[in-house]
mmCIF file of N, CA, C and O in Angstrom:
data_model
loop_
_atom_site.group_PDB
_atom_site.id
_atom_site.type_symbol
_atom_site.label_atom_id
_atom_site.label_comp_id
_atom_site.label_asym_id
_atom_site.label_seq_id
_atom_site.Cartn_x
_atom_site.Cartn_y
_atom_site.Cartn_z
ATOM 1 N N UNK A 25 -4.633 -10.955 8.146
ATOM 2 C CA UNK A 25 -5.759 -11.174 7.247
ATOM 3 C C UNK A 25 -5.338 -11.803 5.925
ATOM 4 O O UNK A 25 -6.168 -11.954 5.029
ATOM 5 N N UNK A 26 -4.176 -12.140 5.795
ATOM 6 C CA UNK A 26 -4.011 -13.048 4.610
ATOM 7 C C UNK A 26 -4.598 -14.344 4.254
ATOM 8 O O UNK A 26 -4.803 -15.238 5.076
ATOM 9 N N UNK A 27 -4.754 -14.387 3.509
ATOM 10 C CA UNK A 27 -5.322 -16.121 3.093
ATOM 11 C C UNK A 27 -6.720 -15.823 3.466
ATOM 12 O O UNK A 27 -7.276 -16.921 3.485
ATOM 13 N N UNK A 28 -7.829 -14.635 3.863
ATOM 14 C CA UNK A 28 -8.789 -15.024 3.762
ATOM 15 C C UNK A 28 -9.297 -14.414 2.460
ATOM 16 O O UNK A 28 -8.631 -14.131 1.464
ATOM 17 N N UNK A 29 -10.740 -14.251 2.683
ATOM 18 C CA UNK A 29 -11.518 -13.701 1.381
ATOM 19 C C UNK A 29 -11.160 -12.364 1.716
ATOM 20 O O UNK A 29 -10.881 -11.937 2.837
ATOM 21 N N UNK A 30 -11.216 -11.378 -0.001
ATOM 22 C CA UNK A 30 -11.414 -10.420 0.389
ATOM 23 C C UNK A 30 -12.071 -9.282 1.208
ATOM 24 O O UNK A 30 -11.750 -8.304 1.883
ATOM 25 N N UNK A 31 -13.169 -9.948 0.776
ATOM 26 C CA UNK A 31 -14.360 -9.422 1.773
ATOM 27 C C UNK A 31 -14.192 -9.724 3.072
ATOM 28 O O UNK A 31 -14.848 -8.884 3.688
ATOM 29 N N UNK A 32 -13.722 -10.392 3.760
ATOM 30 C CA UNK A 32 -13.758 -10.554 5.090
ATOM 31 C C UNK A 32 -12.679 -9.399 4.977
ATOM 32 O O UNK A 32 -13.069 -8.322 5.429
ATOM 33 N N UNK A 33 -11.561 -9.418 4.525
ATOM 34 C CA UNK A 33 -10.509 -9.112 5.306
ATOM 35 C C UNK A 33 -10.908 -6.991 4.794
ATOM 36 O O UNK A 33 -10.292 -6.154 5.454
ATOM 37 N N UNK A 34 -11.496 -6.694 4.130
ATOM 38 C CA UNK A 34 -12.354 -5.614 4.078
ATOM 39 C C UNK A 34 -13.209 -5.274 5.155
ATOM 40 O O UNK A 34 -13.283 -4.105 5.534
ATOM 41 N N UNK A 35 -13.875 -6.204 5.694
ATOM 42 C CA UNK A 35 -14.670 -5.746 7.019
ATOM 43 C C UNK A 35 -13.971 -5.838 8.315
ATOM 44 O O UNK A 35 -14.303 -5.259 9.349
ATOM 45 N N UNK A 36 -12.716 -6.826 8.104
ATOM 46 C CA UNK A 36 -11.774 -6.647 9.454
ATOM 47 C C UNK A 36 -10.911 -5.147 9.332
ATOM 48 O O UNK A 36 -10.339 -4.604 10.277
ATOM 49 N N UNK A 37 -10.946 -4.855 8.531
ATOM 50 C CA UNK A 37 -10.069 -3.328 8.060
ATOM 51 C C UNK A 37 -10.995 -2.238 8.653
ATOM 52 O O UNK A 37 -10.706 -1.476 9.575
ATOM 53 N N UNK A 38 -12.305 -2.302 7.879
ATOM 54 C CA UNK A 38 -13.492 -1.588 8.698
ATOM 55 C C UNK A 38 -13.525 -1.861 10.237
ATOM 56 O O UNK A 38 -13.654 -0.781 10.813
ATOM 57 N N UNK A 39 -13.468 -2.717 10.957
ATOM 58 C CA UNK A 39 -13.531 -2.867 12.320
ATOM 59 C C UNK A 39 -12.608 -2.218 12.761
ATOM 60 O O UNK A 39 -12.865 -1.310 13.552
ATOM 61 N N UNK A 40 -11.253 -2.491 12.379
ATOM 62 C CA UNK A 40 -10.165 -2.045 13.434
ATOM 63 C C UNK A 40 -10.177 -0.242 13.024
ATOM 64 O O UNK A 40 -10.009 0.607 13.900
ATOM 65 N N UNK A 41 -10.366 0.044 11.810
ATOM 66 C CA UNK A 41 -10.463 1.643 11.709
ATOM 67 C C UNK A 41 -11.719 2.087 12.730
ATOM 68 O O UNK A 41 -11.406 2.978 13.520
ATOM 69 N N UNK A 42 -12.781 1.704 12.804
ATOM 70 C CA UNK A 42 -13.926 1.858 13.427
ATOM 71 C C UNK A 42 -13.900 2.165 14.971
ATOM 72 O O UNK A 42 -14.412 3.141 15.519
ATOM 73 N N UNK A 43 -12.943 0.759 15.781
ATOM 74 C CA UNK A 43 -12.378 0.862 16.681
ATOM 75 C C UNK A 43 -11.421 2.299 17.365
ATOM 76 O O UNK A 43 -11.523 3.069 18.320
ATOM 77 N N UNK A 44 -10.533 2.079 16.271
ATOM 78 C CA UNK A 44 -9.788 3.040 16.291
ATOM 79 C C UNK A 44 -10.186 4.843 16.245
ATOM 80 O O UNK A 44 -9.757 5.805 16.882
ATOM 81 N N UNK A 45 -10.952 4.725 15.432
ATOM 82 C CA UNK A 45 -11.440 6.046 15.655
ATOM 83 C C UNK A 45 -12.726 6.700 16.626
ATOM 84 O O UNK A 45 -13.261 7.808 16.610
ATOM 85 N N UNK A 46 -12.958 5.441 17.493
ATOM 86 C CA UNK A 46 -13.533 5.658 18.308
ATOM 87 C C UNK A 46 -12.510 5.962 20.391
ATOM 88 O O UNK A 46 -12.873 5.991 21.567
ATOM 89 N N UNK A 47 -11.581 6.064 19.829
ATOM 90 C CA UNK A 47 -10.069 5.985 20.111
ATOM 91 C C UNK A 47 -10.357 5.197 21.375
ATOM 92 O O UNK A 47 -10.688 5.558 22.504
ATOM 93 N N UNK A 48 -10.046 3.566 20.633
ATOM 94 C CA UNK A 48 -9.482 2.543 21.437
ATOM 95 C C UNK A 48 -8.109 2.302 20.830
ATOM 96 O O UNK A 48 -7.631 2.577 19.730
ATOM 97 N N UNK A 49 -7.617 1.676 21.950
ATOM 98 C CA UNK A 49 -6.190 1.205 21.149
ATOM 99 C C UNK A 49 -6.607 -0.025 20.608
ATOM 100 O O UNK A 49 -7.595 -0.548 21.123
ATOM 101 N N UNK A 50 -6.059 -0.576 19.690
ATOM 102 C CA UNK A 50 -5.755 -2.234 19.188
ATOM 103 C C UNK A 50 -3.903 -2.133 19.018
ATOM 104 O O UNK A 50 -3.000 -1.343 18.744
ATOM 105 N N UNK A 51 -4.128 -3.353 19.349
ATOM 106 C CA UNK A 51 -3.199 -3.749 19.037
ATOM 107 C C UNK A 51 -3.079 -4.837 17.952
ATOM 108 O O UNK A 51 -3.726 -5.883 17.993
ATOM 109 N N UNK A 52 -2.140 -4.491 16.906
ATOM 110 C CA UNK A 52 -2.543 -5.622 15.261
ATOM 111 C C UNK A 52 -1.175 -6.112 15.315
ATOM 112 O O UNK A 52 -0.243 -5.369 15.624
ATOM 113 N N UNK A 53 -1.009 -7.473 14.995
ATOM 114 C CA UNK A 53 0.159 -7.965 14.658
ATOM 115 C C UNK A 53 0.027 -8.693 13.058
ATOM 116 O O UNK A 53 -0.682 -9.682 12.870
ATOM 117 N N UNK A 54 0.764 -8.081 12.052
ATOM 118 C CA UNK A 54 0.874 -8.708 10.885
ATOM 119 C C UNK A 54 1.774 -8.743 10.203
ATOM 120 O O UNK A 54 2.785 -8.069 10.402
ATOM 121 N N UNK A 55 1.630 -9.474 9.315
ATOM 122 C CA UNK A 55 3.226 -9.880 8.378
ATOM 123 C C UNK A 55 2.909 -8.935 6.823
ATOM 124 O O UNK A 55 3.867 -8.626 6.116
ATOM 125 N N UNK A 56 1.886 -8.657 6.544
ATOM 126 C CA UNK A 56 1.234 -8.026 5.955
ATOM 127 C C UNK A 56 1.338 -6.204 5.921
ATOM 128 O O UNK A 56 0.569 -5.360 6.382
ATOM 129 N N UNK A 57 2.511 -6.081 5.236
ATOM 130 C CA UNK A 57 3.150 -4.815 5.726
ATOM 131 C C UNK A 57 1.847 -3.546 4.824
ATOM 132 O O UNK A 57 1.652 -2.397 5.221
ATOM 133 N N UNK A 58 1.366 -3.990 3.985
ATOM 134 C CA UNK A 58 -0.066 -2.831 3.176
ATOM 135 C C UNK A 58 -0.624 -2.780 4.421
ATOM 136 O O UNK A 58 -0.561 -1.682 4.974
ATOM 137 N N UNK A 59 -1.356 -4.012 5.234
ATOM 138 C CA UNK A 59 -1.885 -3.724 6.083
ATOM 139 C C UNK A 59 -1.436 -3.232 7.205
ATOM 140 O O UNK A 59 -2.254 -2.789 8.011
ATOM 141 N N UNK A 60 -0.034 -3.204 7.498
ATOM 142 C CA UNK A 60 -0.013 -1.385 8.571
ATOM 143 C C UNK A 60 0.190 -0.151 8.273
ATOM 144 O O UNK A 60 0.067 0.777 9.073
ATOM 145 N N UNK A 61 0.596 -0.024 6.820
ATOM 146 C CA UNK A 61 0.364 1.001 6.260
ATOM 147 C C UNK A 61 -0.846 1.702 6.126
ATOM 148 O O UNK A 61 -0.814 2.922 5.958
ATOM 149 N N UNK A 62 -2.241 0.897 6.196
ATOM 150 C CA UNK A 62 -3.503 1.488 6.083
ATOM 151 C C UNK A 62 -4.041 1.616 7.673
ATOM 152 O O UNK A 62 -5.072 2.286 7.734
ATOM 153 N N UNK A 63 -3.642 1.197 8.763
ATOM 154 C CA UNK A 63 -4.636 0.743 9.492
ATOM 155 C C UNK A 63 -4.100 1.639 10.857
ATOM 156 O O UNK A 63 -4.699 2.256 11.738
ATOM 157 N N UNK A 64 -2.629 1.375 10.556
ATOM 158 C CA UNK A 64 -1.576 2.192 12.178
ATOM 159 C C UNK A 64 -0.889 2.957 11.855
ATOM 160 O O UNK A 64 -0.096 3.252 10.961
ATOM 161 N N UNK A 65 -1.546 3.467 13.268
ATOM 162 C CA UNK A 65 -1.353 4.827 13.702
ATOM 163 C C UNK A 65 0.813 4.872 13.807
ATOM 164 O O UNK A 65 1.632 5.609 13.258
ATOM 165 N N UNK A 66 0.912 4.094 14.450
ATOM 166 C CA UNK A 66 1.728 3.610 15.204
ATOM 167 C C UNK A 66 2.826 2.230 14.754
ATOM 168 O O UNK A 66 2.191 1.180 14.847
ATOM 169 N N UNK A 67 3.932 2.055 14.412
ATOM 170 C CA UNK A 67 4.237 0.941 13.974
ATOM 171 C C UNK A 67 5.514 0.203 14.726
ATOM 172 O O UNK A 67 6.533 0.865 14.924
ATOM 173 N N UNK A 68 5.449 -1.002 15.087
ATOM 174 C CA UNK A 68 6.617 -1.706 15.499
ATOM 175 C C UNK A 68 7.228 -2.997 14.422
ATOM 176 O O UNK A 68 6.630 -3.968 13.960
ATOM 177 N N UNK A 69 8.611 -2.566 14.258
ATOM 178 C CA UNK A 69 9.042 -3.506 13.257
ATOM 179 C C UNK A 69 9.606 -4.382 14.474
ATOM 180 O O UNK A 69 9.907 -3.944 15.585
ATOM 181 N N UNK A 70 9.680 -5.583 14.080
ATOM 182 C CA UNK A 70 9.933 -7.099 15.088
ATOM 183 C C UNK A 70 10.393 -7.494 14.130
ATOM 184 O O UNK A 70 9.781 -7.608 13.068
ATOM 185 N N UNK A 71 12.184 -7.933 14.418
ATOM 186 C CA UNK A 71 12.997 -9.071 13.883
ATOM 187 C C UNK A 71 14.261 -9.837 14.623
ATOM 188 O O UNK A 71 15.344 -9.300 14.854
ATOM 189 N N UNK A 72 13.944 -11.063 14.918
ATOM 190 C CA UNK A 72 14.553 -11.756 15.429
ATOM 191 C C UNK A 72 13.539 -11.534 16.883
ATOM 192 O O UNK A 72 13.741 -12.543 17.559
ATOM 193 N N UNK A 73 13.108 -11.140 17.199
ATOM 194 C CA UNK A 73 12.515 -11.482 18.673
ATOM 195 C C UNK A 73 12.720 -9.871 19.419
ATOM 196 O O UNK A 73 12.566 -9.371 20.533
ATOM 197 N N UNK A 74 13.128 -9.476 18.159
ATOM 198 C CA UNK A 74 13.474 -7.456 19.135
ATOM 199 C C UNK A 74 13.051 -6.793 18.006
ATOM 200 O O UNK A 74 13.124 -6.945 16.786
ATOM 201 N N UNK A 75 12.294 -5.523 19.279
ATOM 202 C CA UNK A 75 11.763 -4.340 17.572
ATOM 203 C C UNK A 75 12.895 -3.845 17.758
ATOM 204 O O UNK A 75 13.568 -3.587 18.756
ATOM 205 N N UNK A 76 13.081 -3.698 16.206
ATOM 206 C CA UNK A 76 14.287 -3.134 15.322
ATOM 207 C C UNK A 76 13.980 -1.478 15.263
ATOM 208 O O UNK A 76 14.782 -0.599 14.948
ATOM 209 N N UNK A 77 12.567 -1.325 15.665
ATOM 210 C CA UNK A 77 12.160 0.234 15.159
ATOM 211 C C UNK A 77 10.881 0.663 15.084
ATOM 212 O O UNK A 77 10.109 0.077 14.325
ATOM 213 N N UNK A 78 10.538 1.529 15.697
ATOM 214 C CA UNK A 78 9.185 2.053 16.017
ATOM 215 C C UNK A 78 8.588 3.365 15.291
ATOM 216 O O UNK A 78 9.355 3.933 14.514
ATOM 217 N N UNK A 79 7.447 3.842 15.445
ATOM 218 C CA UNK A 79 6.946 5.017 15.692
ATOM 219 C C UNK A 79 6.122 5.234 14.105
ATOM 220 O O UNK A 79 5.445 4.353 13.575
ATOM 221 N N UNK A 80 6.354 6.534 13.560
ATOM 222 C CA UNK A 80 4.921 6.838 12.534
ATOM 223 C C UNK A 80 5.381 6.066 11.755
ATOM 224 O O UNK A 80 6.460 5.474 11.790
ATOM 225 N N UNK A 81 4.079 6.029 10.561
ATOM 226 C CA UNK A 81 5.052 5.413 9.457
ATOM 227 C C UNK A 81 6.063 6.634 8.513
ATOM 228 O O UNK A 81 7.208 6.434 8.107
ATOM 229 N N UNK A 82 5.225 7.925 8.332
ATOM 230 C CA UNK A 82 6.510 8.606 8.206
ATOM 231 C C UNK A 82 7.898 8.990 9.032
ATOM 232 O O UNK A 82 8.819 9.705 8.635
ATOM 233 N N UNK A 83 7.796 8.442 10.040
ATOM 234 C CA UNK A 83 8.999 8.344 11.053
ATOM 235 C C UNK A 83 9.572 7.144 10.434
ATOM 236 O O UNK A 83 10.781 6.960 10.571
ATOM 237 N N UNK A 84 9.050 6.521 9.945
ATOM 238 C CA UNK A 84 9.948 4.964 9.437
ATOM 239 C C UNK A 84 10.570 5.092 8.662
ATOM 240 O O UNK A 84 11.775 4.843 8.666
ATOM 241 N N UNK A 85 9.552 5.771 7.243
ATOM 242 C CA UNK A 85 10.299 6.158 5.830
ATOM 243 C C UNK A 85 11.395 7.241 5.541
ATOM 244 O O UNK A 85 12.087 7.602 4.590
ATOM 245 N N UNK A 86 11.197 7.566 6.838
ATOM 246 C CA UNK A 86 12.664 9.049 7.173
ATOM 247 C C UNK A 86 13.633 8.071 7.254
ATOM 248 O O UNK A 86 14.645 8.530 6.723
ATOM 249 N N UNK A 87 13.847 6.819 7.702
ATOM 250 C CA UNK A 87 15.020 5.823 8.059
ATOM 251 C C UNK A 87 15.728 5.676 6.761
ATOM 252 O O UNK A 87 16.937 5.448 6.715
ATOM 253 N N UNK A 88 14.639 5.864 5.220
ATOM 254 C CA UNK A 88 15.401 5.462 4.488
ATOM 255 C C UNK A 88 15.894 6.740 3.646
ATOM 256 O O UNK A 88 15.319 7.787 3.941
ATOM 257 N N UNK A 89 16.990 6.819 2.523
ATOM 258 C CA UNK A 89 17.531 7.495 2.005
ATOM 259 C C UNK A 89 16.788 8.321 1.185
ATOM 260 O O UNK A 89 16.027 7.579 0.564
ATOM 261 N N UNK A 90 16.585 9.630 0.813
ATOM 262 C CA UNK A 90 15.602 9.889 -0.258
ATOM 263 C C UNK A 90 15.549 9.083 -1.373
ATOM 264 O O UNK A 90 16.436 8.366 -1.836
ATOM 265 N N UNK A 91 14.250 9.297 -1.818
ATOM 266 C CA UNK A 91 14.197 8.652 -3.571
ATOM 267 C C UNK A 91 14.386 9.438 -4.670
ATOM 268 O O UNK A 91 14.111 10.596 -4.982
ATOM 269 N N UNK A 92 14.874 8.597 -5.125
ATOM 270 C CA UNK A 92 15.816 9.092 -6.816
ATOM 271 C C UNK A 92 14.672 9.405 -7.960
ATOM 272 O O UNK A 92 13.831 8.507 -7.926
ATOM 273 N N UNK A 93 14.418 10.256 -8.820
ATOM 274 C CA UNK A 93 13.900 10.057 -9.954
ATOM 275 C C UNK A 93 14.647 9.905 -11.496
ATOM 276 O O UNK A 93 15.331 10.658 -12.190
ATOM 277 N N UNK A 94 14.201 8.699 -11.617
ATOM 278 C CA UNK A 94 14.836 8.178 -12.812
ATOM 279 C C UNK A 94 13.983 8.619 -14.345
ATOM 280 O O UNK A 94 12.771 8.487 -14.517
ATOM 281 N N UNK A 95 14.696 9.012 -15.079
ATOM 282 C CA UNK A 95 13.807 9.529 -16.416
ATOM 283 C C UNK A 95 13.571 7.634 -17.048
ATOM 284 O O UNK A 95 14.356 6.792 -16.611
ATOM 285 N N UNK A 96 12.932 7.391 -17.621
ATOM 286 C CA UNK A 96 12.897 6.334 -18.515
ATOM 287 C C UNK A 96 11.723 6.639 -19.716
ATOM 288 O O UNK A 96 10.526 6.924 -19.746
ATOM 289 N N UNK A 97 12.912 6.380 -20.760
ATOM 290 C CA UNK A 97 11.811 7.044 -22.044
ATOM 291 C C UNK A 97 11.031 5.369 -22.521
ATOM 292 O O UNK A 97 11.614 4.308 -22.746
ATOM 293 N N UNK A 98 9.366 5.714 -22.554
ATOM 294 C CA UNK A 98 8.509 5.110 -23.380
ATOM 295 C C UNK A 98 8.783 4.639 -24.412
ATOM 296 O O UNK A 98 8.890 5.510 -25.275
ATOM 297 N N UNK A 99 9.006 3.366 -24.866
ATOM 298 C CA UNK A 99 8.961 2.962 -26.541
ATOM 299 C C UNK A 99 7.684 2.892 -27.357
ATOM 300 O O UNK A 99 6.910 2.080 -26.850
ATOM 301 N N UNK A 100 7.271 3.387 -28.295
ATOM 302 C CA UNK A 100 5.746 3.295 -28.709
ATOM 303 C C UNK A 100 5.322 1.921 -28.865
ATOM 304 O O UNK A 100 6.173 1.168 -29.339
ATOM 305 N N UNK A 101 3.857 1.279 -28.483
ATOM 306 C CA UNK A 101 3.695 0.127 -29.092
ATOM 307 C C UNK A 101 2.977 0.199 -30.164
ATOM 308 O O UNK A 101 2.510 1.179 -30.744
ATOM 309 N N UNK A 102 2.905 -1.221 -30.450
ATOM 310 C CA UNK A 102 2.293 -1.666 -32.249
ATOM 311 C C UNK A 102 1.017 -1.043 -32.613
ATOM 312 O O UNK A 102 0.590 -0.953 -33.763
ATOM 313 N N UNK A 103 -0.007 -0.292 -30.724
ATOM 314 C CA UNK A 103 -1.154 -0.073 -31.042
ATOM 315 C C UNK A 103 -1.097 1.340 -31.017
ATOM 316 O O UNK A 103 -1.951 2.042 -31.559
ATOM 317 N N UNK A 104 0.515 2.057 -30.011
ATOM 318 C CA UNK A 104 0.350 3.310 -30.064
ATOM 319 C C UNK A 104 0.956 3.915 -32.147
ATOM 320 O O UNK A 104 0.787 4.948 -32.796
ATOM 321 N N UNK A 105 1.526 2.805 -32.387
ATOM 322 C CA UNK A 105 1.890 3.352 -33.863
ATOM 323 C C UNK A 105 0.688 3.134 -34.847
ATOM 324 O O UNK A 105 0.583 3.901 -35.803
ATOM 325 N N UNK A 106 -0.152 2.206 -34.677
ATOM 326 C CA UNK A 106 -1.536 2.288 -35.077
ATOM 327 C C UNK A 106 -2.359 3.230 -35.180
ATOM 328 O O UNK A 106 -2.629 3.644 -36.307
ATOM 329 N N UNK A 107 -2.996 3.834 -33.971
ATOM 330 C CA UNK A 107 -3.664 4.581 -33.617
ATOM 331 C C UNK A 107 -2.908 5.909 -34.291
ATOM 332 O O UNK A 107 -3.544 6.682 -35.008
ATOM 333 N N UNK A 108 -1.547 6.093 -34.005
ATOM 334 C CA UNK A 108 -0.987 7.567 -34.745
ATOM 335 C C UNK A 108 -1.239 7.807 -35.844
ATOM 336 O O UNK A 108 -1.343 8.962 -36.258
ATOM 337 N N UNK A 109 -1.460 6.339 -36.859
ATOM 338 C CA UNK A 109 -1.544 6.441 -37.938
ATOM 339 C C UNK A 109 -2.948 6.480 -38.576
ATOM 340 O O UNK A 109 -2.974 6.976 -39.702
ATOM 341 N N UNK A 110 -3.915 6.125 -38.157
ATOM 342 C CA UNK A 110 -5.040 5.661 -38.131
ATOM 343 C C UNK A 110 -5.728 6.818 -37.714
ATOM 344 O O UNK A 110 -6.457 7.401 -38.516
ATOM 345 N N UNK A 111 -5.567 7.286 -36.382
ATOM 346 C CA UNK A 111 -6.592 8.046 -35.562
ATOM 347 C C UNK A 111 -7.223 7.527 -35.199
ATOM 348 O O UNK A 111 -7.661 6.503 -35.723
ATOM 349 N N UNK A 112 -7.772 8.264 -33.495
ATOM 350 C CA UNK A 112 -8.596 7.477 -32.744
ATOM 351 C C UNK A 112 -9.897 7.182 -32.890
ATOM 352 O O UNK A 112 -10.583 8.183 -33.096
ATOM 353 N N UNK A 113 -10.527 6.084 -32.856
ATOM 354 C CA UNK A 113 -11.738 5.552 -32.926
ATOM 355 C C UNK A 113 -12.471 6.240 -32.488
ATOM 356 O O UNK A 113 -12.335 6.398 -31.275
ATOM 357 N N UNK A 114 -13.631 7.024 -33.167
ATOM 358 C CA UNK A 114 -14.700 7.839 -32.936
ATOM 359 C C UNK A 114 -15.804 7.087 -32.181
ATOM 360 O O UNK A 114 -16.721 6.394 -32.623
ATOM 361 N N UNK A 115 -15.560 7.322 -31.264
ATOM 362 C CA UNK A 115 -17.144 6.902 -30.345
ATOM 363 C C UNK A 115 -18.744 7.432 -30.388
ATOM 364 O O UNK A 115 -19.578 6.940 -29.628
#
């Protein structure tokens, strides 16, 4: 569904969920990796002409290493030093 309108590619999303939960299979082929994240059940990665790797998508994301949390401190901006000084605009 790339390159079309949004809206279309919103009602092709609606179809294949629609489908799907009326439990047909589809089968979706895309390059558009958001779109198997929203849509399948089920996932096959294809590279070079062989799947490299199948199954949930949390079965996929187990492939990779846990994630790290990194602290990163905020610098104030020109409007958050404004506003500190000022106070916020009464609505």
């Amino acid at each position: 569904t790339t390159g079309i309108y949004p809206e279309a590619r919103i009602e092709v999303w609606h179809a294949v969920k629609e489908l799907a939960d009326n439990v047909t299979t589809v089968l979706l082929t895309t390059q558009y990796l958001e779109e198997a994240e929203h849509l399948a059940d089920r996932i096959a990665i294809l590279h070079g002409g062989v799947i490299i790797a199948n199954g949930t998508l949390a079965d996929l994301k187990e492939l990779l290493p846990a994630a790290t949390v990194e602290y990163v401190q905020k610098q104030p901006s020109l409007e958050d030093v404004f506003l500190a000084l000022v106070g916020t605009p009464k609505v």
